PDB file of C-alpha atoms in Angstrom:
ATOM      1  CA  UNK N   1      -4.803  25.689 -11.985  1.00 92.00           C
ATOM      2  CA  UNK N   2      -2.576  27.085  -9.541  1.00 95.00           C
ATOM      3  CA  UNK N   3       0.432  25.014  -8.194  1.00 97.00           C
ATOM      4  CA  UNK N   4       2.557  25.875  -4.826  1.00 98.00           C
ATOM      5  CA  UNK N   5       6.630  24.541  -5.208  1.00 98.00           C
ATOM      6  CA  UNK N   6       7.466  24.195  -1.412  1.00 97.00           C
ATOM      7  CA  UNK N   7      11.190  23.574  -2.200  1.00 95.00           C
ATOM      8  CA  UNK N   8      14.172  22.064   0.236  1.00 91.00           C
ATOM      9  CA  UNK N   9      16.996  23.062  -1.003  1.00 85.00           C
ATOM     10  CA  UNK N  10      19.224  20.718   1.068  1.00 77.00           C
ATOM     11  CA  UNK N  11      17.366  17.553   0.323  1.00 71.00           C
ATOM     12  CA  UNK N  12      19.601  15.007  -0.219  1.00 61.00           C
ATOM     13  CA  UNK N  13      22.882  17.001   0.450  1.00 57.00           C
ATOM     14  CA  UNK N  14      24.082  20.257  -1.265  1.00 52.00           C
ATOM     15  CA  UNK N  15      21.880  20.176  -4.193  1.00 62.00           C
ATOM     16  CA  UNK N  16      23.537  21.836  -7.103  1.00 74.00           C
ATOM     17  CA  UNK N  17      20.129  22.065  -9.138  1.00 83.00           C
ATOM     18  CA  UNK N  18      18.041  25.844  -9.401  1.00 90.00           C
ATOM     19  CA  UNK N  19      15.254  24.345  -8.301  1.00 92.00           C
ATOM     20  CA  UNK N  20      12.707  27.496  -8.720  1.00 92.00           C
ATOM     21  CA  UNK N  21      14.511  28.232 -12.228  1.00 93.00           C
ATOM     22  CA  UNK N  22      14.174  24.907 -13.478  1.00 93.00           C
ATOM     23  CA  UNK N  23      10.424  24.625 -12.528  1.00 94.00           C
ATOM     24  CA  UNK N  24       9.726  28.239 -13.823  1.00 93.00           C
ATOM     25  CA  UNK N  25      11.067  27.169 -16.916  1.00 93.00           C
ATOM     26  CA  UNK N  26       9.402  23.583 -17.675  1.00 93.00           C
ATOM     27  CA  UNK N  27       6.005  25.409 -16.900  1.00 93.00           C
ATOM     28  CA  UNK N  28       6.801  28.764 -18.491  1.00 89.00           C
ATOM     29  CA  UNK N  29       4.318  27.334 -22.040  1.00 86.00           C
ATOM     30  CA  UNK N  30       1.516  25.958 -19.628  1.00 87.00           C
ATOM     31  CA  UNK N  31      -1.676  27.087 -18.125  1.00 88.00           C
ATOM     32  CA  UNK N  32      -0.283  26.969 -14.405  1.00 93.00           C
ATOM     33  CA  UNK N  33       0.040  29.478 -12.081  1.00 94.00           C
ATOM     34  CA  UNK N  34       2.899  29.101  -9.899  1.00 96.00           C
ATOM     35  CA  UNK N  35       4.005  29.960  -6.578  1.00 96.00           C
ATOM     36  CA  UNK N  36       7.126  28.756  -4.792  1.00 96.00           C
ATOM     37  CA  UNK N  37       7.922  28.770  -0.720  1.00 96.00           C
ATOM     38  CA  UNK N  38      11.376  28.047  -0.258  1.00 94.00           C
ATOM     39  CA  UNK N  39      12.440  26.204   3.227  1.00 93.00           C
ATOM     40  CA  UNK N  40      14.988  28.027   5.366  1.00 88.00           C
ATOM     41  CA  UNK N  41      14.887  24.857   7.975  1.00 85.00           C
ATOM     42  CA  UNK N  42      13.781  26.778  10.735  1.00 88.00           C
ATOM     43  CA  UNK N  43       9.699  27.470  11.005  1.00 93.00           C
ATOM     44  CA  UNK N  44       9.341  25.519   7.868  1.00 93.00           C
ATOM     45  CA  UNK N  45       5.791  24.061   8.572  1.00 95.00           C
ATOM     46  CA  UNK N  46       4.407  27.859   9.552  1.00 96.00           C
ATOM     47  CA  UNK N  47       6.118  28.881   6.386  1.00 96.00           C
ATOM     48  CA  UNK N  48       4.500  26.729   4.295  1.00 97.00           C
ATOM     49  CA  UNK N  49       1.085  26.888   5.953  1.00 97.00           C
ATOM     50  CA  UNK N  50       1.239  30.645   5.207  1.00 97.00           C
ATOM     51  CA  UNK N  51       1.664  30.416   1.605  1.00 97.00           C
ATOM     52  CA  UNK N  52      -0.944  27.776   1.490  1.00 97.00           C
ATOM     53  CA  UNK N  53      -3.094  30.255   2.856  1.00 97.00           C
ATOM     54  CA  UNK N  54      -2.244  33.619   0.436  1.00 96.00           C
ATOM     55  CA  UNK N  55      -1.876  31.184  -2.930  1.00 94.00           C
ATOM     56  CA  UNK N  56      -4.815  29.066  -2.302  1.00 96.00           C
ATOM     57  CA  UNK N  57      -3.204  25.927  -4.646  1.00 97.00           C
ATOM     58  CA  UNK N  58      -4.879  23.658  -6.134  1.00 97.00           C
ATOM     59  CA  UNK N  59      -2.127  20.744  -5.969  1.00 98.00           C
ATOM     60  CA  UNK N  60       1.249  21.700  -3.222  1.00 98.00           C
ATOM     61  CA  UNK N  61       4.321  20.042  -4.839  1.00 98.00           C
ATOM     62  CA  UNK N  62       6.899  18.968  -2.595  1.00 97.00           C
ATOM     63  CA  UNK N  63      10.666  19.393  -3.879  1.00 96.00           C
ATOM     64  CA  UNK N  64      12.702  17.581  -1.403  1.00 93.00           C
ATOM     65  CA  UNK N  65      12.481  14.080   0.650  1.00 91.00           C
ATOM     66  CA  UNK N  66      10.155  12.460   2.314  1.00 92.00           C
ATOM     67  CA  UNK N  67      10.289  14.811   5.108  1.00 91.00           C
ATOM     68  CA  UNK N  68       9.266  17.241   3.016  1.00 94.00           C
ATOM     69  CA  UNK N  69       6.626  15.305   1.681  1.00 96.00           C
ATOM     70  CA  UNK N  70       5.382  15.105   5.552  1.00 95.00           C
ATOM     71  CA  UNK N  71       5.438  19.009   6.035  1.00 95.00           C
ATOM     72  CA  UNK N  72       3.209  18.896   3.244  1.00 97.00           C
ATOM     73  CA  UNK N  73       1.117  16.078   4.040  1.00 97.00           C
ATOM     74  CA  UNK N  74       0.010  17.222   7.404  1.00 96.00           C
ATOM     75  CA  UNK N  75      -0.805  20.781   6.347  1.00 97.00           C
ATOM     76  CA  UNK N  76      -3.450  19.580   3.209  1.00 98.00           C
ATOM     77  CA  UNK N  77      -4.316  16.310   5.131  1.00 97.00           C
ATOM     78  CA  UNK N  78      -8.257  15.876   4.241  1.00 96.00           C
ATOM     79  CA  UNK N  79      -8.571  18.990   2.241  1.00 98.00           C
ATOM     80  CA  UNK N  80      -9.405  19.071  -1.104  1.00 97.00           C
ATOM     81  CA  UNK N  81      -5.742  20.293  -2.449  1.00 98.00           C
ATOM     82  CA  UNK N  82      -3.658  17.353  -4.067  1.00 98.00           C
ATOM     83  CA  UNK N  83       0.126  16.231  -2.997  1.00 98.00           C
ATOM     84  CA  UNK N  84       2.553  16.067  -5.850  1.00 98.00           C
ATOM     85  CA  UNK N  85       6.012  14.762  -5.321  1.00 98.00           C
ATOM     86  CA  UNK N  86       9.188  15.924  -7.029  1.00 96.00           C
ATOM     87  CA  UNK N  87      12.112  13.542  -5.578  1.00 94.00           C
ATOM     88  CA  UNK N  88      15.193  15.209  -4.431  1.00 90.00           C
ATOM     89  CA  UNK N  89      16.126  13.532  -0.916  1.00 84.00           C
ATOM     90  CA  UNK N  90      18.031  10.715  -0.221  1.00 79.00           C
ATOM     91  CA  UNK N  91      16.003   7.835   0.058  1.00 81.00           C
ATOM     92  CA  UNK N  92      12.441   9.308  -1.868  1.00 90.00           C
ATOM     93  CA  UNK N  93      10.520   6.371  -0.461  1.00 89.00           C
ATOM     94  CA  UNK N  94       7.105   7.810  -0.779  1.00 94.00           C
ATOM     95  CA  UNK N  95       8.029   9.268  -4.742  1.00 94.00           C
ATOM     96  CA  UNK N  96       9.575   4.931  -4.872  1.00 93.00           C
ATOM     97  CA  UNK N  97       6.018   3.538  -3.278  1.00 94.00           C
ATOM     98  CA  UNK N  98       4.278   5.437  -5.896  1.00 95.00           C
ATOM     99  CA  UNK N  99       6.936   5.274  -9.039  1.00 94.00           C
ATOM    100  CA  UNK N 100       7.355   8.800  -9.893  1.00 96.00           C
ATOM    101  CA  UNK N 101      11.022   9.109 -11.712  1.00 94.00           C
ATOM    102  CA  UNK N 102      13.569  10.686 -10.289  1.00 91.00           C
ATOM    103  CA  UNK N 103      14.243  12.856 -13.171  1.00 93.00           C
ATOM    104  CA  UNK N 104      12.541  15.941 -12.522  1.00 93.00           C
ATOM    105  CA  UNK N 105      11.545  16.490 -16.124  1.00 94.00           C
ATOM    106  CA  UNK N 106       9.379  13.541 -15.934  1.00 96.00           C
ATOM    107  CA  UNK N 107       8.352  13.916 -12.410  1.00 96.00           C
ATOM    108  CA  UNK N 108       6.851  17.341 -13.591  1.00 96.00           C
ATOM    109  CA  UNK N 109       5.073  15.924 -16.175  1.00 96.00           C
ATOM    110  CA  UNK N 110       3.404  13.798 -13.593  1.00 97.00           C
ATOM    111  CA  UNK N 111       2.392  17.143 -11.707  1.00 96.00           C
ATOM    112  CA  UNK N 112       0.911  18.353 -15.059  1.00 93.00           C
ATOM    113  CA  UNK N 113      -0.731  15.789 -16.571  1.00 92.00           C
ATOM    114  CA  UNK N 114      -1.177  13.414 -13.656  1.00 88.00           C
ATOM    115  CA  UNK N 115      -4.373  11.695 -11.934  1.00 96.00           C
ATOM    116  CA  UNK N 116      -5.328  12.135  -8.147  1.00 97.00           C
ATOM    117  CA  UNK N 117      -6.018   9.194  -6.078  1.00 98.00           C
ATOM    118  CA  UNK N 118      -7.365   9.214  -2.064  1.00 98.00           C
ATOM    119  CA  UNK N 119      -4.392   7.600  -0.062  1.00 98.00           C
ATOM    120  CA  UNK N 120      -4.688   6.298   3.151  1.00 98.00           C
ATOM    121  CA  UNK N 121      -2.008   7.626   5.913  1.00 98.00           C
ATOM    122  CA  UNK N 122      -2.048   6.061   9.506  1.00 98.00           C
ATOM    123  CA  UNK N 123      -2.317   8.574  12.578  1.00 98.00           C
ATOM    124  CA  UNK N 124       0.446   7.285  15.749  1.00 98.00           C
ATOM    125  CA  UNK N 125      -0.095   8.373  19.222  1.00 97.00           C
ATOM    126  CA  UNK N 126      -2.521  10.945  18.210  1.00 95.00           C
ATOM    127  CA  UNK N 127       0.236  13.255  17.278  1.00 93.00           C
ATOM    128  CA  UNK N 128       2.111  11.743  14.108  1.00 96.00           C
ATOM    129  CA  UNK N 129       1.216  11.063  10.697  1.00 96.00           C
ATOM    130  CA  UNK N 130       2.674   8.101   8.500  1.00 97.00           C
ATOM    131  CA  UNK N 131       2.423   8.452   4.911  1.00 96.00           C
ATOM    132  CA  UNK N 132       4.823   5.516   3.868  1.00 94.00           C
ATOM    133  CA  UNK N 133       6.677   3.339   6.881  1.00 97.00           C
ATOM    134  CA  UNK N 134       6.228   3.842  10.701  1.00 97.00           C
ATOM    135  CA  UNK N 135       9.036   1.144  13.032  1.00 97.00           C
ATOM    136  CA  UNK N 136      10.560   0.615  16.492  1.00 97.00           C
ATOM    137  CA  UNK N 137      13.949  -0.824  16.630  1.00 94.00           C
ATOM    138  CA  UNK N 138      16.449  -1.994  14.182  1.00 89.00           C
ATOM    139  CA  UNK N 139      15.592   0.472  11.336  1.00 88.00           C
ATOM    140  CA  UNK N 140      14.652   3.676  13.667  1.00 91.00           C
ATOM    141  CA  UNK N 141      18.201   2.951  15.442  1.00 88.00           C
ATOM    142  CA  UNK N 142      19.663   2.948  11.770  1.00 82.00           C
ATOM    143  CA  UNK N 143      18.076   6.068  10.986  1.00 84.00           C
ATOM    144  CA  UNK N 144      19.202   7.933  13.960  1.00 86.00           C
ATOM    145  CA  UNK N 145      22.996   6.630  13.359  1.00 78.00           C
ATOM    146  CA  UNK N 146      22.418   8.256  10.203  1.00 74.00           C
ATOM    147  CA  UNK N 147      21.208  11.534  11.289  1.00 74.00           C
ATOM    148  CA  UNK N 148      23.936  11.593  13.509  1.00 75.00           C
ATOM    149  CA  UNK N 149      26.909  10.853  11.321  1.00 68.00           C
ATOM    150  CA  UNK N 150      27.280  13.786   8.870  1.00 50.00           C
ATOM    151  CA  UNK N 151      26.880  11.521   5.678  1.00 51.00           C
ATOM    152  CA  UNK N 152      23.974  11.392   3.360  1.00 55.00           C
ATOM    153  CA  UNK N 153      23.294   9.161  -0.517  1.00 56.00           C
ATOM    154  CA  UNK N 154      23.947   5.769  -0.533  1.00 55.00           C
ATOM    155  CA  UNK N 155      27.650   5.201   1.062  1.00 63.00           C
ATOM    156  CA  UNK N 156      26.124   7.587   4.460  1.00 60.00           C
ATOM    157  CA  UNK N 157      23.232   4.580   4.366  1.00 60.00           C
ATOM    158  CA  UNK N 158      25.649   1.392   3.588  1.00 63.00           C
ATOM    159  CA  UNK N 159      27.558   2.685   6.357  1.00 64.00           C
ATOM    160  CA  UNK N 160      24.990   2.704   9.035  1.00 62.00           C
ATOM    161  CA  UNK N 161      23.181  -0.627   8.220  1.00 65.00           C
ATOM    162  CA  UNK N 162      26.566  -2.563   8.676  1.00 64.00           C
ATOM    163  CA  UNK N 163      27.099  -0.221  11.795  1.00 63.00           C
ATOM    164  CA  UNK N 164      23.280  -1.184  12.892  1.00 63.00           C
ATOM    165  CA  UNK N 165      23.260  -4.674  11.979  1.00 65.00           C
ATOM    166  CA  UNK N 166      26.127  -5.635  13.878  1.00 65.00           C
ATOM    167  CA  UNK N 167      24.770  -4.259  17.059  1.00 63.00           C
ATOM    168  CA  UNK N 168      21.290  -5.896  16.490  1.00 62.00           C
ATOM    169  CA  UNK N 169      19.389  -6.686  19.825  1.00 77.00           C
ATOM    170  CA  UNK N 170      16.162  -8.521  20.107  1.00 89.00           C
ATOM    171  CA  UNK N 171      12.962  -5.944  22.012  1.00 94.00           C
ATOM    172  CA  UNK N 172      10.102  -7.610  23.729  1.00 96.00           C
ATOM    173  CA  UNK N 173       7.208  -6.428  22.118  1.00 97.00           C
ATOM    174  CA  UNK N 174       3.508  -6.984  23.146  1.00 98.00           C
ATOM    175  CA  UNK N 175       0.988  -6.166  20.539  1.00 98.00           C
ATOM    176  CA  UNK N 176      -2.726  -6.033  19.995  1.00 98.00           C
ATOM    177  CA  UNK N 177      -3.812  -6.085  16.669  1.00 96.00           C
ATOM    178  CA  UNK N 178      -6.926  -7.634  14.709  1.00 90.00           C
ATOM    179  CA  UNK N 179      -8.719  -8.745  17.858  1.00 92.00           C
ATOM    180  CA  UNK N 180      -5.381 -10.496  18.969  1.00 94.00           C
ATOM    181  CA  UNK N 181      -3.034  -9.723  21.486  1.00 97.00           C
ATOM    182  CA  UNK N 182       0.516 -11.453  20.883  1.00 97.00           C
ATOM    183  CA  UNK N 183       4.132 -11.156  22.611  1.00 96.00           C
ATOM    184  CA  UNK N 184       6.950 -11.839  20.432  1.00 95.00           C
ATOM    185  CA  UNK N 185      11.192 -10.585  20.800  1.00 94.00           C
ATOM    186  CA  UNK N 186      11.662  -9.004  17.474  1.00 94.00           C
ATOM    187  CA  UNK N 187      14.512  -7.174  16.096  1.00 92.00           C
ATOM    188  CA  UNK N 188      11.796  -4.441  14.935  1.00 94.00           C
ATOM    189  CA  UNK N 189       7.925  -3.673  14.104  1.00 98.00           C
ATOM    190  CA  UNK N 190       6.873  -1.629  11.211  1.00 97.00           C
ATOM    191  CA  UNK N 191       3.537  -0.193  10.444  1.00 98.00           C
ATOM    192  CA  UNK N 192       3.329  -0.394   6.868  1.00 97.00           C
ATOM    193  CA  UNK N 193       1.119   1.684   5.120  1.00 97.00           C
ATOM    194  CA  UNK N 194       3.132   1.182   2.193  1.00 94.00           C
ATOM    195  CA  UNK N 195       5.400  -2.031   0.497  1.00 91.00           C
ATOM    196  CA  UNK N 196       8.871  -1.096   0.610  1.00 88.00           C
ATOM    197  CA  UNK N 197      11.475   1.703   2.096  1.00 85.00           C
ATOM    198  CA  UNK N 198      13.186   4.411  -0.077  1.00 80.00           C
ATOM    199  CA  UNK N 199      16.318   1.760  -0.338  1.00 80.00           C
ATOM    200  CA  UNK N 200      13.989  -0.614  -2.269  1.00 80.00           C
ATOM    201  CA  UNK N 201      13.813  -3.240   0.501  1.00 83.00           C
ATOM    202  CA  UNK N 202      10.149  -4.557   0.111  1.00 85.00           C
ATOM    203  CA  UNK N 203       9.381  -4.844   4.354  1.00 89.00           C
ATOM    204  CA  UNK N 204       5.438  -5.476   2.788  1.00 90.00           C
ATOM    205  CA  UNK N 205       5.116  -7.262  -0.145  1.00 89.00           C
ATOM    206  CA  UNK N 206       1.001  -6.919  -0.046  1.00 87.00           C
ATOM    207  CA  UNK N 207       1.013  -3.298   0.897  1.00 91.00           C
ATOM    208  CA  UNK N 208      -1.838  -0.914  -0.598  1.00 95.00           C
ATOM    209  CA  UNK N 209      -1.967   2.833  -0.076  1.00 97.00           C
ATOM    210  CA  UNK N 210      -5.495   2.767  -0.573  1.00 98.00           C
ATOM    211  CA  UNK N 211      -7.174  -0.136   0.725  1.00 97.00           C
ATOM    212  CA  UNK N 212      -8.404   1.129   4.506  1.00 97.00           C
ATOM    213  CA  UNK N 213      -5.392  -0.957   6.178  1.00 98.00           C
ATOM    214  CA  UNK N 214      -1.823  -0.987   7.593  1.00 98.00           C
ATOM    215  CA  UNK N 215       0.133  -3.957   8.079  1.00 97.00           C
ATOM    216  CA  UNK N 216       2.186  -4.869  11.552  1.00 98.00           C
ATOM    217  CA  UNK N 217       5.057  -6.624   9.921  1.00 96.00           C
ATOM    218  CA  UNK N 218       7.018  -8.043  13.103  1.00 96.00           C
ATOM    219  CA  UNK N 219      10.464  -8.811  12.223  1.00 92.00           C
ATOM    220  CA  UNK N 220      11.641 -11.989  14.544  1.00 88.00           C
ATOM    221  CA  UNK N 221      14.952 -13.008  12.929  1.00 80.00           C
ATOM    222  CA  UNK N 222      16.984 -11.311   9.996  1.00 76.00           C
ATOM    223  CA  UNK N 223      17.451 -14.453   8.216  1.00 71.00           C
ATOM    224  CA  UNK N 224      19.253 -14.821   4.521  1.00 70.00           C
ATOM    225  CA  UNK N 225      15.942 -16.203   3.283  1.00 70.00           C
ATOM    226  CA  UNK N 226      13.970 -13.142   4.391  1.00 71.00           C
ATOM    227  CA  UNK N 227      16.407 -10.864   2.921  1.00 72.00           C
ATOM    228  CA  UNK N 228      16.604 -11.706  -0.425  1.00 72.00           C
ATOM    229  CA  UNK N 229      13.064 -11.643  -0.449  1.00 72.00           C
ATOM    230  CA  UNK N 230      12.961  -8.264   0.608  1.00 73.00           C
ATOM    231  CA  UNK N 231      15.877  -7.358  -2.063  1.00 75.00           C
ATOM    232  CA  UNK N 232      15.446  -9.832  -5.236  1.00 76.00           C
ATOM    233  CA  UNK N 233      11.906 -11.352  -5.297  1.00 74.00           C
ATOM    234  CA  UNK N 234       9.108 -10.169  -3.080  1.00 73.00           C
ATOM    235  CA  UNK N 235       6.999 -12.576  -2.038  1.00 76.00           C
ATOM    236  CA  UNK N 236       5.047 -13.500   1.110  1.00 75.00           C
ATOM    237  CA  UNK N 237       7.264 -14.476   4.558  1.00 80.00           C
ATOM    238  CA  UNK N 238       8.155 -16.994   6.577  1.00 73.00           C
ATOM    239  CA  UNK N 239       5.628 -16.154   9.817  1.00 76.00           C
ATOM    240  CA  UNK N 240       8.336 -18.251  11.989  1.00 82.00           C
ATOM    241  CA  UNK N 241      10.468 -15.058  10.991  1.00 84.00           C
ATOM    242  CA  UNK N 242       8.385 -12.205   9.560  1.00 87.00           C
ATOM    243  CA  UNK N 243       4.950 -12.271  11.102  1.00 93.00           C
ATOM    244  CA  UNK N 244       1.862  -9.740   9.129  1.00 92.00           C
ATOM    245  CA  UNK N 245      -1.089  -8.498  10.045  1.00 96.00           C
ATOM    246  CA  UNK N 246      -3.253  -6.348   8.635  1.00 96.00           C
ATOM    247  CA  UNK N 247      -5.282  -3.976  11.296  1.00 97.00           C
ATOM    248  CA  UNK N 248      -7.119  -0.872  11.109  1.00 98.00           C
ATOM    249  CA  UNK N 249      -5.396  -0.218  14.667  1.00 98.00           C
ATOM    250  CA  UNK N 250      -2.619  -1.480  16.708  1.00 98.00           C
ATOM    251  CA  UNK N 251      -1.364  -1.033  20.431  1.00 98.00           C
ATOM    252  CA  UNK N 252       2.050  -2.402  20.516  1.00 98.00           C
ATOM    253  CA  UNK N 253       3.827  -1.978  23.991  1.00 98.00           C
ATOM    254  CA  UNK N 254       7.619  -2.731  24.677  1.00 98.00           C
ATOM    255  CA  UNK N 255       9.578  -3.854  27.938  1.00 95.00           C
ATOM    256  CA  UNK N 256      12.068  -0.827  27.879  1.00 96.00           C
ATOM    257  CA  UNK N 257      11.714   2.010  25.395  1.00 97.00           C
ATOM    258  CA  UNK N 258      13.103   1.350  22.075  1.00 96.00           C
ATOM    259  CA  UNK N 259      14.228   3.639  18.656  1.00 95.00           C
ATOM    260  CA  UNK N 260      11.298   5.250  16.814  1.00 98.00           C
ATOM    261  CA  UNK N 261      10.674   6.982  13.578  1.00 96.00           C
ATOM    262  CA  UNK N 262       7.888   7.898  11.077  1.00 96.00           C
ATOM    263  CA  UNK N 263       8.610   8.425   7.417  1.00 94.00           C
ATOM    264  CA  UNK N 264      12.358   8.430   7.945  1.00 90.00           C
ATOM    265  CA  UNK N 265      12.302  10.635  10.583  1.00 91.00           C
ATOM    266  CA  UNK N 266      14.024   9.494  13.746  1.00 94.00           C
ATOM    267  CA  UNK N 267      11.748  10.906  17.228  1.00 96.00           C
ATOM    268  CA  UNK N 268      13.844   9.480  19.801  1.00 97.00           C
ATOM    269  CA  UNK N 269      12.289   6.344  22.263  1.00 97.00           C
ATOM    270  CA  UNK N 270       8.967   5.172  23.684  1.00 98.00           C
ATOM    271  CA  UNK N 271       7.855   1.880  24.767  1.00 98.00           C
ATOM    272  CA  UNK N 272       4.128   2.454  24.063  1.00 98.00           C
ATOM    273  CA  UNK N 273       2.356   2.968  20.509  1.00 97.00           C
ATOM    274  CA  UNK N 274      -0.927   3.393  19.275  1.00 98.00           C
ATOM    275  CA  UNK N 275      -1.890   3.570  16.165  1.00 98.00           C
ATOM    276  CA  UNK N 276      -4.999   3.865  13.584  1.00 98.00           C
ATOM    277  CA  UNK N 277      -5.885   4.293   9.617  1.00 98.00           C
ATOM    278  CA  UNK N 278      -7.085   7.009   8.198  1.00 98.00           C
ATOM    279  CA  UNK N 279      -8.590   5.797   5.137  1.00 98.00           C
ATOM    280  CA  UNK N 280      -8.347   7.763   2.175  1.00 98.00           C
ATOM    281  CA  UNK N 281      -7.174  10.998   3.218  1.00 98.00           C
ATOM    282  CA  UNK N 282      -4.778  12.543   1.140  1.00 98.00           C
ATOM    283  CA  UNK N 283      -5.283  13.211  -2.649  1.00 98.00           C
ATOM    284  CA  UNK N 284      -2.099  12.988  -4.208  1.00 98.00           C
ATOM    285  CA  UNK N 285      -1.067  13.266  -7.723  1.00 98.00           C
ATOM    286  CA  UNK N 286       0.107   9.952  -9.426  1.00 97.00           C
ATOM    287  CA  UNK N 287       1.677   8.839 -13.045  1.00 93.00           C
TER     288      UNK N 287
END
């Protein structure tokens, strides 16, 4: 079986780990040929695409985040060649969704002696793909405070909710979804593909990789309620505050053009969104 590392080595901050000697090592006594591509940030997705190309892999491990995960993602999207994760970004929401450690001992086991299972991603505007969690508003504006502000880990994020939270502003949003078109003002809409973010926040308590749907969850008030639900015990939402519906599509248009981001990646603003499943797409490698 031949493997392909692609390997980000400033996921997460400065990492202080050898990535490429640590993984030569573990698999140094197994049947595995290895290859690793090693991201420079600049032409990364070519990069990687190349050495798909000369190494011909069998399963493409991403070492990084979950934008890492994505350059990954897109490249092997309904091929026969299997994701595996290794967590080393900040949040690791995808490598979370699916429970692979964070120790990288153990989340190379996974690679080795792991099953693959056909995940569903959800294709926006004909141009993105959403592995985990797609939103517009509150959250995307969070994520671009935190691009912007030099900090990553846990403090960079606690920083930039309190910073987000107390400038929280209400978007009209109108929405088609499930043979239903509805207007609400919400603080933000997620397409959830998955259950919860990289923070642990469940935003989808009934959320299936592999079922042929996405969820609209449409956030109307961040009440106290809501929140612990999300933090201490999912469970199913107040509607009056958290509304869910499960689509195959969704057209979701907005009065003025609002923050936007796709797997943790902030893209700037729209105020028009279309989006549809993709049902089981991408073989990845789980525990």
């Amino acid at each position: 079986m031949s493997i392909l590392f692609v390997i980000n080595p400033v996921s997460g901050g400065k990492s202080n780990i050898d990535w490429e000697a640590v993984i030569t090592e573990f698999y140094s006594t197994q049947q595995f040929t290895i290859n690793i591509c090693l991201l420079s940030g600049e032409n990364d997705e070519s990069s990687v695409k190349d050495n798909i190309e000369k190494c011909s892999p069998d399963i493409v491990v991403a070492v990084g985040g979950d934008g890492t995960v994505g350059i990954v993602a897109k490249l092997i999207l309904g091929t026969p060649i299997a994701l595996g994760i290794i967590p080393a970004g900040s949040a690791n929401g995808m490598a979370k969704e699916l429970e692979i450690p964070g120790e990288p001992a153990e989340a190379m086991k996974i690679i080795a002696n792991g099953k693959t299972k056909d995940a569903d991603v959800i294709k926006i505007n004909d141009e993105h793909i959403c592995l985990h969690l797609s939103d517009i508003g509150l959250n995307a504006r969070l994520i671009k405070y935190f691009e912007e502000g030099n900090m990553r880990g846990k403090i960079g994020y606690a920083s930039k909710v309190m910073k987000t939270l107390w400038t929280k502003s209400l978007m009209k949003v109108n929405i088609v979804a499930a043979g239903e078109e509805t207007t609400h003002a919400a603080l933000m809409v997620v397409l959830a593909n998955a259950s919860k973010y990289g923070t642990g926040a469940v935003i989808n308590p009934g959320g299936n990789l592999y079922d042929g749907l996405f969820e609209v969850v449409i956030m109307r008030r961040l009440a106290f309620s809501e929140l612990l639900k999300m933090w201490f015990r999912p469970q199913p939402f107040d509607p009056k505050k958290i509304r869910v519906v499960k689509a195959t599509s969704v057209t979701i248009e907005t009065s003025k053009k609002v923050h936007f981001q796709v797997d943790g990646e902030y893209l700037g603003k729209i105020n028009y969104l279309k989006a549809k499943i993709l049902p089981a797409q991408l073989k990845i490698v789980v525990p």
